[in-house]
Tab-separated table of C-alpha atoms and ligand atoms in Angstrom:
chain	number	residue	atom	x	y	z
A	561	MET	CA	-0.262	0.266	0.438
A	562	HIS	CA	1.449	3.158	-0.691
A	563	GLU	CA	-0.208	6.612	-1.677
A	564	PHE	CA	1.905	7.591	-5.000
A	565	ARG	CA	-1.319	7.770	-7.555
A	566	PHE	CA	-1.891	8.677	-10.773
A	567	LYS	CA	-4.895	11.421	-11.201
A	568	ASN	CA	-5.225	12.561	-14.014
A	569	ASN	CA	-2.517	11.414	-15.777
A	570	ARG	CA	-0.093	12.928	-13.376
A	571	LEU	CA	1.709	11.671	-9.609
A	572	TYR	CA	0.581	12.431	-6.801
A	573	CYS	CA	1.859	12.037	-3.600
A	574	GLU	CA	-1.584	12.609	-1.420
A	575	ASN	CA	-2.814	15.925	-2.406
A	576	VAL	CA	0.401	16.685	-4.143
A	577	ALA	CA	1.361	16.371	-7.404
A	578	VAL	CA	5.344	15.124	-7.490
A	579	GLU	CA	6.011	17.593	-10.348
A	580	ALA	CA	5.085	20.616	-8.545
A	581	VAL	CA	7.323	19.576	-5.674
A	582	ALA	CA	10.188	18.720	-8.375
A	583	ARG	CA	9.567	22.300	-10.083
A	584	ARG	CA	9.548	24.103	-6.425
A	585	PHE	CA	12.888	21.705	-5.080
A	586	GLY	CA	14.639	20.567	-7.284
A	587	THR	CA	16.061	17.499	-8.113
A	588	PRO	CA	17.299	15.018	-7.842
A	589	LEU	CA	14.376	14.738	-4.620
A	590	TYR	CA	12.988	12.321	-2.413
A	591	VAL	CA	9.362	12.547	-1.491
A	592	TYR	CA	8.209	10.986	1.297
A	593	SER	CA	4.366	10.254	1.758
A	594	TYR	CA	3.921	10.465	5.698
A	595	ARG	CA	0.339	8.589	5.520
A	596	THR	CA	2.168	5.596	3.738
A	597	PHE	CA	4.854	4.937	6.606
A	598	VAL	CA	2.504	5.927	9.452
A	599	VAL	CA	-0.187	3.322	8.047
A	600	HIS	CA	2.738	1.199	7.566
A	601	PHE	CA	3.689	1.023	11.314
A	602	ARG	CA	-0.430	1.025	12.541
A	603	LYS	CA	-0.882	-2.366	10.535
A	604	LEU	CA	1.687	-3.809	12.055
A	605	LYS	CA	1.024	-2.645	15.290
A	606	ALA	CA	-2.443	-3.690	14.893
A	607	ALA	CA	-1.828	-6.937	13.439
A	608	PHE	CA	0.217	-7.778	16.464
A	609	ARG	CA	-2.145	-6.898	19.210
A	610	ALA	CA	-2.069	-9.951	20.838
A	611	VAL	CA	0.904	-10.089	22.128
A	612	ARG	CA	1.802	-5.879	22.581
A	613	PRO	CA	5.129	-5.896	20.936
A	614	LEU	CA	7.919	-3.299	21.339
A	615	ILE	CA	8.010	-2.039	17.570
A	616	CYS	CA	11.632	-0.584	17.278
A	617	TYR	CA	11.771	0.951	13.787
A	618	SER	CA	15.173	0.762	12.360
A	619	VAL	CA	17.074	3.534	11.884
A	620	LYS	CA	18.995	2.621	8.844
A	621	ALA	CA	16.416	1.874	6.964
A	622	ASN	CA	15.847	5.731	6.499
A	623	SER	CA	17.431	8.397	10.131
A	624	ASN	CA	15.508	11.388	8.792
A	625	LEU	CA	14.572	12.617	12.575
A	626	ALA	CA	11.474	14.323	10.853
A	627	ILE	CA	10.419	10.677	9.866
A	628	LEU	CA	11.770	8.795	13.933
A	629	ARG	CA	10.176	11.619	15.242
A	630	VAL	CA	6.718	10.760	13.540
A	631	LEU	CA	7.610	6.805	14.310
A	632	VAL	CA	8.333	7.635	18.447
A	633	ARG	CA	5.371	9.826	18.508
A	634	GLU	CA	3.235	7.137	17.463
A	635	GLY	CA	5.159	5.056	19.709
A	636	ALA	CA	7.744	3.343	18.012
A	637	GLY	CA	10.808	2.270	19.706
A	638	LEU	CA	13.870	2.492	17.983
A	639	ASP	CA	16.380	-0.172	16.505
A	640	ILE	CA	19.831	1.343	15.936
A	641	VAL	CA	23.294	-0.011	14.875
A	642	SER	CA	26.115	2.810	15.683
A	643	GLY	CA	26.327	5.816	18.067
A	644	GLY	CA	25.179	8.050	15.573
A	645	GLU	CA	21.952	6.371	15.398
A	646	LEU	CA	21.809	6.549	19.013
A	647	TYR	CA	22.412	10.912	18.777
A	648	ARG	CA	19.832	10.124	16.079
A	649	ALA	CA	17.283	8.377	18.535
A	650	LEU	CA	17.759	10.828	21.063
A	651	LYS	CA	17.423	13.845	19.492
A	652	ALA	CA	14.218	12.452	17.816
A	653	GLY	CA	12.649	12.138	21.189
A	654	CYS	CA	13.136	8.400	21.746
A	655	PRO	CA	13.054	7.327	25.359
A	656	PRO	CA	16.355	5.436	25.776
A	657	GLN	CA	13.941	2.722	27.396
A	658	ARG	CA	12.994	2.587	23.698
A	659	ILE	CA	16.184	2.017	21.536
A	660	VAL	CA	17.797	-1.749	21.170
A	661	TYR	CA	20.894	-1.622	19.879
A	662	ALA	CA	22.211	-4.250	17.083
A	663	SER	CA	26.470	-4.179	15.710
A	664	VAL	CA	28.809	-6.872	15.236
A	665	GLY	CA	31.318	-3.603	15.990
A	666	LYS	CA	30.372	-2.096	18.291
A	667	THR	CA	33.796	0.521	19.734
A	668	ASP	CA	33.441	1.406	23.564
A	669	ALA	CA	32.780	5.351	23.197
A	670	GLU	CA	29.719	3.639	21.553
A	671	ILE	CA	28.897	1.085	24.074
A	672	GLU	CA	29.938	3.683	27.173
A	673	GLU	CA	27.380	6.547	25.840
A	674	ALA	CA	24.756	3.302	25.138
A	675	ILE	CA	25.311	2.213	29.093
A	676	ARG	CA	25.131	6.123	30.320
A	677	ARG	CA	21.871	6.654	28.138
A	678	GLY	CA	19.796	3.477	29.650
A	679	ILE	CA	19.289	2.009	26.008
A	680	LEU	CA	16.822	-0.814	27.205
A	681	PHE	CA	19.180	-3.779	25.612
A	682	PHE	CA	22.346	-4.300	23.436
A	683	ASN	CA	21.980	-6.616	20.742
A	684	VAL	CA	25.166	-8.876	21.717
A	685	GLU	CA	27.094	-10.218	18.618
A	686	SER	CA	29.882	-11.994	20.165
A	687	LEU	CA	31.047	-13.574	23.611
A	688	PRO	CA	34.467	-10.729	23.194
A	689	GLU	CA	31.544	-7.835	23.176
A	690	LEU	CA	30.036	-9.024	25.765
A	691	GLU	CA	32.603	-9.790	27.908
A	692	ASN	CA	34.148	-5.515	26.864
A	693	ILE	CA	30.169	-4.564	27.671
A	694	ASN	CA	30.162	-5.791	31.108
A	695	ARG	CA	33.622	-4.325	31.737
A	696	ILE	CA	32.307	-1.297	30.693
A	697	ALA	CA	29.227	-1.305	32.731
A	698	GLY	CA	31.626	-2.100	35.762
A	699	ARG	CA	33.597	0.812	35.412
A	700	LEU	CA	30.407	2.678	35.122
A	701	ARG	CA	29.246	0.992	37.953
A	702	LYS	CA	25.551	0.664	35.998
A	703	LYS	CA	24.507	-2.622	35.425
A	704	THR	CA	23.468	-3.299	31.741
A	705	ASP	CA	21.322	-5.162	30.115
A	706	VAL	CA	21.431	-7.352	27.242
A	707	ALA	CA	20.104	-9.726	24.386
A	708	LEU	CA	22.139	-12.489	22.590
A	709	ARG	CA	21.803	-12.255	18.967
A	710	ILE	CA	21.882	-15.357	17.520
A	711	ASN	CA	22.279	-16.842	14.142
A	712	PRO	CA	19.992	-19.541	13.833
A	713	ASP	CA	21.140	-20.817	10.525
A	714	VAL	CA	17.484	-20.494	8.216
A	715	GLU	CA	17.849	-19.546	4.654
A	716	PRO	CA	15.688	-16.405	3.781
A	717	LYS	CA	15.488	-16.819	0.211
A	718	THR	CA	16.791	-13.170	-0.037
A	719	HIS	CA	19.719	-11.799	-1.987
A	720	ARG	CA	22.839	-13.176	-0.316
A	721	TYR	CA	23.940	-9.565	0.379
A	722	ILE	CA	20.619	-9.058	2.977
A	723	THR	CA	20.930	-12.489	4.451
A	724	THR	CA	22.072	-12.408	7.977
A	725	GLY	CA	21.298	-16.023	9.353
A	726	LYS	CA	23.306	-18.023	8.095
A	727	LEU	CA	26.320	-19.349	9.574
A	728	THR	CA	28.661	-18.231	7.361
A	729	ASN	CA	27.193	-14.794	7.840
A	730	LYS	CA	28.585	-12.648	10.395
A	731	PHE	CA	26.386	-11.860	12.669
A	732	GLY	CA	25.132	-13.504	15.635
A	733	ILE	CA	26.296	-16.175	17.316
A	734	ASP	CA	25.229	-20.128	16.963
A	735	PHE	CA	23.007	-21.951	19.396
A	736	ARG	CA	26.004	-23.957	21.089
A	737	THR	CA	28.309	-20.374	21.483
A	738	ALA	CA	25.566	-19.171	22.772
A	739	LYS	CA	24.507	-21.686	25.618
A	740	LYS	CA	27.341	-21.462	26.820
A	741	ILE	CA	27.469	-17.756	27.217
A	742	LEU	CA	24.040	-17.700	28.884
A	743	MET	CA	25.685	-20.370	31.531
A	744	LEU	CA	28.558	-17.967	32.083
A	745	GLY	CA	26.714	-14.995	31.775
A	746	GLN	CA	25.219	-15.515	35.844
A	747	ALA	CA	29.150	-15.024	36.516
A	748	LEU	CA	28.881	-11.501	34.704
A	749	THR	CA	27.906	-9.288	38.086
A	750	HIS	CA	27.775	-6.380	35.492
A	751	VAL	CA	25.361	-7.297	32.579
A	752	ARG	CA	22.206	-9.294	32.558
A	753	ILE	CA	21.161	-11.329	29.913
A	754	ARG	CA	17.365	-11.034	29.557
A	755	GLY	CA	16.579	-11.605	25.851
A	756	ILE	CA	17.299	-13.395	22.886
A	757	HIS	CA	17.699	-11.161	19.236
A	758	ILE	CA	17.396	-12.780	16.035
A	759	HIS	CA	17.287	-10.823	12.411
A	760	ILE	CA	17.786	-13.037	9.440
A	761	GLY	CA	17.805	-11.131	6.883
A	762	SER	CA	15.950	-8.261	4.690
A	763	GLN	CA	13.283	-8.230	1.913
A	764	ILE	CA	11.883	-11.949	3.153
A	765	THR	CA	8.704	-12.161	1.235
A	766	ILE	CA	7.062	-15.113	2.789
A	767	GLY	CA	6.206	-16.001	6.656
A	768	GLU	CA	8.286	-19.650	6.635
A	769	PRO	CA	11.877	-18.370	7.024
A	770	PHE	CA	10.451	-16.243	10.107
A	771	VAL	CA	8.560	-19.739	11.548
A	772	GLU	CA	11.390	-22.049	11.081
A	773	ALA	CA	13.831	-19.232	13.053
A	774	ILE	CA	11.203	-18.463	15.740
A	775	LYS	CA	10.836	-22.353	16.472
A	776	LYS	CA	13.944	-23.012	16.876
A	777	VAL	CA	15.305	-19.736	19.438
A	778	VAL	CA	12.220	-20.629	21.597
A	779	ALA	CA	12.679	-23.941	21.427
A	780	PHE	CA	16.343	-23.394	22.965
A	781	ILE	CA	15.410	-20.506	25.580
A	782	ALA	CA	12.472	-23.246	27.047
A	783	ALA	CA	15.618	-25.503	26.666
A	784	MET	CA	17.684	-23.395	28.661
A	785	LYS	CA	15.039	-21.996	31.368
A	786	ALA	CA	14.383	-26.019	32.102
A	787	ARG	CA	17.963	-25.786	33.033
A	788	GLY	CA	17.140	-22.637	35.298
A	789	ILE	CA	18.396	-20.299	32.975
A	790	ALA	CA	15.435	-17.525	32.187
A	791	VAL	CA	14.708	-14.979	29.719
A	792	GLU	CA	12.070	-12.437	29.233
A	793	TYR	CA	12.306	-11.201	26.200
A	794	LEU	CA	12.336	-12.278	22.340
A	795	ASN	CA	13.720	-9.679	19.738
A	796	ILE	CA	12.369	-11.172	16.093
A	797	GLY	CA	14.161	-8.512	14.182
A	798	GLY	CA	13.163	-6.917	11.102
A	799	GLY	CA	13.408	-8.252	7.603
A	800	LEU	CA	9.574	-7.917	6.041
A	801	GLY	CA	9.848	-7.815	2.253
A	802	ILE	CA	8.097	-5.287	0.146
A	803	ILE	CA	6.799	-4.423	-3.591
A	804	TYR	CA	9.066	-3.382	-5.762
A	805	LYS	CA	8.569	-5.264	-9.324
A	806	ASN	CA	5.775	-7.936	-8.939
A	807	GLU	CA	6.585	-9.507	-5.115
A	808	LYS	CA	3.502	-10.675	-3.304
A	809	PRO	CA	4.880	-10.088	0.054
A	810	GLN	CA	3.150	-11.464	3.278
A	811	THR	CA	0.834	-8.626	4.556
A	812	ALA	CA	1.502	-7.400	8.011
A	813	VAL	CA	-1.824	-9.769	8.893
A	814	GLU	CA	-0.547	-12.849	6.674
A	815	PHE	CA	2.427	-12.035	8.982
A	816	ALA	CA	1.309	-12.161	12.253
A	817	ARG	CA	-1.260	-14.831	11.499
A	818	LYS	CA	2.194	-17.216	10.947
A	819	VAL	CA	4.097	-16.575	13.962
A	820	LEU	CA	1.852	-14.804	16.669
A	821	PRO	CA	0.867	-18.829	17.727
A	822	VAL	CA	4.229	-19.923	18.625
A	823	LEU	CA	5.059	-15.669	20.177
A	824	ARG	CA	1.817	-16.101	22.146
A	825	LYS	CA	2.684	-19.809	23.284
A	826	SER	CA	6.318	-18.803	24.240
A	827	GLY	CA	4.900	-16.103	27.028
A	828	LEU	CA	7.975	-13.906	26.600
A	829	LYS	CA	7.315	-10.242	25.847
A	830	ILE	CA	8.010	-9.588	21.722
A	831	ILE	CA	9.994	-7.121	19.672
A	832	MET	CA	10.213	-6.274	16.317
A	833	GLU	CA	12.601	-4.306	14.598
A	834	PRO	CA	11.023	-3.447	11.019
A	835	GLY	CA	13.354	-0.722	8.966
A	836	ARG	CA	11.919	-1.135	5.046
A	837	PHE	CA	8.121	-2.614	5.439
A	838	ILE	CA	7.554	0.905	7.313
A	839	ILE	CA	9.590	2.928	5.008
A	840	GLY	CA	10.092	1.671	1.679
A	841	SER	CA	6.859	2.259	-0.671
A	842	ALA	CA	6.472	6.063	1.620
A	843	ALA	CA	9.181	7.549	-0.791
A	844	VAL	CA	10.107	8.102	-4.437
A	845	LEU	CA	13.183	9.517	-5.830
A	846	VAL	CA	12.176	12.060	-8.402
A	847	THR	CA	15.009	12.994	-11.311
A	848	LYS	CA	14.900	14.738	-14.572
A	849	VAL	CA	15.870	13.075	-18.038
A	850	LEU	CA	19.013	15.291	-19.158
A	851	TYR	CA	20.084	13.208	-22.304
A	852	ILE	CA	18.432	10.910	-24.206
A	853	LYS	CA	21.538	9.376	-26.072
A	854	LYS	CA	21.875	6.681	-28.725
A	855	THR	CA	24.521	4.604	-29.405
A	856	PRO	CA	24.814	1.352	-32.445
A	857	LEU	CA	23.778	-1.033	-29.473
A	858	LYS	CA	21.878	0.619	-26.767
A	859	LYS	CA	19.609	3.405	-25.858
A	860	PHE	CA	20.407	5.309	-22.542
A	861	VAL	CA	17.799	7.561	-20.812
A	862	ILE	CA	20.574	9.934	-18.717
A	863	VAL	CA	19.423	11.732	-15.820
A	864	ASP	CA	20.424	14.009	-12.757
A	865	ALA	CA	20.286	11.230	-10.376
A	866	GLY	CA	23.182	8.479	-9.389
A	867	MET	CA	24.273	5.639	-7.891
A	868	ASN	CA	25.200	8.238	-4.870
A	869	ASP	CA	21.493	9.148	-4.382
A	870	LEU	CA	20.295	5.524	-4.254
A	871	ILE	CA	22.717	2.704	-4.606
A	872	ARG	CA	20.376	-0.295	-4.494
A	873	PRO	CA	20.187	-1.104	-8.226
A	874	SER	CA	24.221	-1.070	-8.698
A	875	LEU	CA	24.413	-2.841	-4.491
A	876	TYR	CA	21.867	-5.360	-4.881
A	877	ASP	CA	20.938	-5.456	-8.390
A	878	ALA	CA	17.735	-4.670	-7.092
A	879	HIS	CA	14.734	-3.738	-8.987
A	880	HIS	CA	12.603	-0.523	-8.796
A	881	ARG	CA	9.794	0.548	-10.798
A	882	ILE	CA	10.328	3.789	-13.002
A	883	VAL	CA	7.309	6.086	-14.360
A	884	PRO	CA	7.431	9.370	-15.791
A	885	LEU	CA	5.513	11.369	-13.738
A	886	ALA	CA	2.617	12.528	-16.397
A	887	ALA	CA	1.387	9.002	-17.835
A	888	ARG	CA	1.071	8.430	-20.972
A	889	SER	CA	0.037	5.442	-23.738
A	890	GLY	CA	1.388	5.131	-26.597
A	891	GLN	CA	4.669	3.576	-27.360
A	892	SER	CA	6.876	2.043	-25.402
A	893	GLU	CA	10.834	1.406	-25.959
A	894	LYS	CA	13.637	-0.548	-24.174
A	895	ALA	CA	16.112	1.257	-22.817
A	896	ASP	CA	18.918	1.674	-20.092
A	897	VAL	CA	18.328	4.543	-17.408
A	898	VAL	CA	21.582	5.814	-15.937
A	899	GLY	CA	23.126	8.556	-13.831
A	900	PRO	CA	25.555	11.286	-14.261
A	901	ILE	CA	28.371	9.117	-12.514
A	902	CYS	CA	31.707	7.771	-13.560
A	903	GLU	CA	31.207	4.506	-13.254
A	904	SER	CA	29.269	1.519	-15.323
A	905	GLY	CA	27.667	0.327	-12.362
A	906	ASP	CA	25.749	3.703	-12.075
A	907	PHE	CA	22.418	2.698	-13.619
A	908	PHE	CA	18.613	2.250	-11.985
A	909	ALA	CA	17.564	0.024	-14.752
A	910	LYS	CA	19.202	-2.199	-17.840
A	911	ALA	CA	16.798	-2.882	-21.418
A	912	ARG	CA	14.167	-1.576	-19.085
A	913	ARG	CA	10.613	-1.105	-20.623
A	914	LEU	CA	9.454	2.689	-20.511
A	915	PRO	CA	7.068	5.221	-22.217
A	916	LYS	CA	8.734	7.363	-24.748
A	917	VAL	CA	10.623	9.901	-22.547
A	918	ARG	CA	11.811	13.435	-23.257
A	919	GLU	CA	14.713	15.374	-22.232
A	920	GLY	CA	13.503	17.950	-19.671
A	921	GLU	CA	10.879	15.539	-18.074
A	922	TYR	CA	10.588	14.522	-14.587
A	923	LEU	CA	10.876	10.424	-13.813
A	924	ALA	CA	10.094	8.549	-10.181
A	925	VAL	CA	12.408	5.842	-8.977
A	926	MET	CA	9.627	3.994	-6.700
A	927	SER	CA	9.827	2.493	-3.496
A	928	ALA	CA	13.047	4.455	-2.553
A	929	GLY	CA	12.388	5.151	1.149
A	930	ALA	CA	14.216	2.728	2.768
A	931	TYR	CA	18.225	2.513	1.852
A	932	GLY	CA	18.001	5.120	-0.346
A	933	PHE	CA	18.653	8.623	1.311
A	934	SER	CA	20.838	7.065	4.514
A	935	MET	CA	22.857	5.228	2.364
A	936	ALA	CA	23.361	8.259	-0.425
A	937	SER	CA	26.755	9.562	-0.665
A	938	ASN	CA	29.183	12.314	-2.047
A	939	TYR	CA	30.766	10.341	-4.774
A	940	ASN	CA	31.757	12.780	-7.835
A	941	SER	CA	31.473	15.567	-5.465
A	942	ARG	CA	27.734	15.611	-5.691
A	943	ARG	CA	25.606	17.449	-3.357
A	944	ARG	CA	23.403	15.021	-1.360
A	945	PRO	CA	19.573	15.801	-3.085
A	946	ALA	CA	16.786	17.321	-0.421
A	947	GLU	CA	14.096	15.318	1.595
A	948	ILE	CA	10.407	16.834	0.819
A	949	LEU	CA	7.450	15.438	3.481
A	950	VAL	CA	4.133	15.279	2.183
A	951	ARG	CA	1.346	15.053	4.507
A	952	GLY	CA	-1.906	15.858	2.870
A	953	SER	CA	-1.778	18.601	1.118
A	954	SER	CA	1.186	20.471	3.394
A	955	VAL	CA	4.828	20.341	2.669
A	956	THR	CA	7.659	19.943	4.201
A	957	VAL	CA	11.414	20.572	3.671
A	958	ILE	CA	12.769	17.385	5.767
A	959	ARG	CA	16.934	17.877	4.398
A	960	ARG	CA	17.417	20.716	2.578
A	961	ARG	CA	19.535	19.863	-0.640
A	962	GLU	CA	23.441	20.025	0.450
A	963	SER	CA	25.566	22.980	-0.778
A	964	PHE	CA	28.840	23.153	-2.524
A	965	GLU	CA	30.197	24.815	0.921
A	966	ASP	CA	28.234	21.503	2.694
A	967	LEU	CA	30.934	19.607	0.665
A	968	ILE	CA	33.912	21.082	1.435
A	969	ARG	CA	33.071	21.861	5.100
A	970	ASN	CA	35.430	19.551	7.276
A	971	GLU	CA	37.937	19.790	4.870
A	972	GLY	CA	41.865	22.081	5.879
A	973	ARG	CA	41.629	25.815	4.315
B	1168	PLP	C1	18.778	-3.805	9.253
B	1168	PLP	C2	18.353	-4.433	10.595
B	1168	PLP	C3	16.767	-4.478	10.954
B	1168	PLP	C4	16.011	-3.907	9.507
B	1168	PLP	O1	15.764	-4.749	8.426
B	1168	PLP	P1	14.666	-4.303	7.615
B	1168	PLP	O2	15.081	-5.521	6.206
B	1168	PLP	O3	14.837	-3.312	7.065
B	1168	PLP	O4	13.414	-4.881	8.142
B	1168	PLP	C5	16.223	-4.598	12.212
B	1168	PLP	N1	17.301	-5.184	12.812
B	1168	PLP	C6	18.901	-5.597	12.147
B	1168	PLP	C7	19.336	-6.085	13.786
B	1168	PLP	C8	19.207	-4.915	11.273
B	1168	PLP	O5	20.457	-4.330	11.054
């Protein structure tokens, strides 16, 4: 579901014509629909009502402060993966007790700051990290809660770069080691192991891998409990897929129907960490066609956005629908849609059938809300795009376009 629709052959975001926004603020431009991401958050919350989960939105999917503030106000917690995201989470007004912190490589400074702020949990990814947190917590004289991130070794059937729950991945702890750590954990004086965490991958469109992983960890938790070692929390991570092309991802309700029985039976407090599901379809990247270039072999549509603005096609071979802001029927042609960056990997689509587009017209790259701006860079000394939030008929700049001055701000004079 999203709020980008054609009315009289013009693409609208909620009640606003996207082209009007593009003309006003220039391109490339991210345009977000408030209603889309809020509704997604609410749908997930409603579907899981029976277990009243803490839904920690995954900040790395899109970390714009305005978006974080809206979700925090809706009752979301935040899932963070760095000191920078902790800073953003606190700036967005998130109560520390709604923050969970994963990452295989937390530094001492990051750990110390998170302990001082009193976050809900660290999601611990190795024994050395746990010992380090214990040591730092001891020095700060502040007992700290952690969850163990388990690598349940399941195959989520998604792109290999976004698979995180196989034993060949760097994430989490295998069951045998987790068992040892839980037993040893009793002896660590400054940490309490209060939960188990999993996050098996991203853009997962079916329920089975989640069910498989959750069943494995619930059985593990029960076995540990039988030995007198109990935890209260189960964090099932994120990873819910969305539609980019012709996927049929599970809805929140279908997902809940699959996993709720296991979750309810476990009696554990539930946390989840959706990112893409909330924000993925809530934005488009608007770009202008600069040139149509015909070569003996191909036709290239050269646009003013590049892989620095949206890297998913280059990085994951990801498919994003591309539509002209002005819809039309008639002829279509195959073309590569490419950016201006000096890399052959700088493309948004290859051999894509598109309506015949003209120089100077605008295109929307759809479903660009997740891992879009948050992965943007300044490569080729390009200024990162502006971000616009549309709510009903209102239009707000939630990040201004970078200036040339911004590009050199931290460099020596
Ligand atoms: C990235 C990440 C998420 C969010 O993943 P999505 O696929 O965007 O839902 C959740 N939890 C952890 C630990 C992550 O690293």
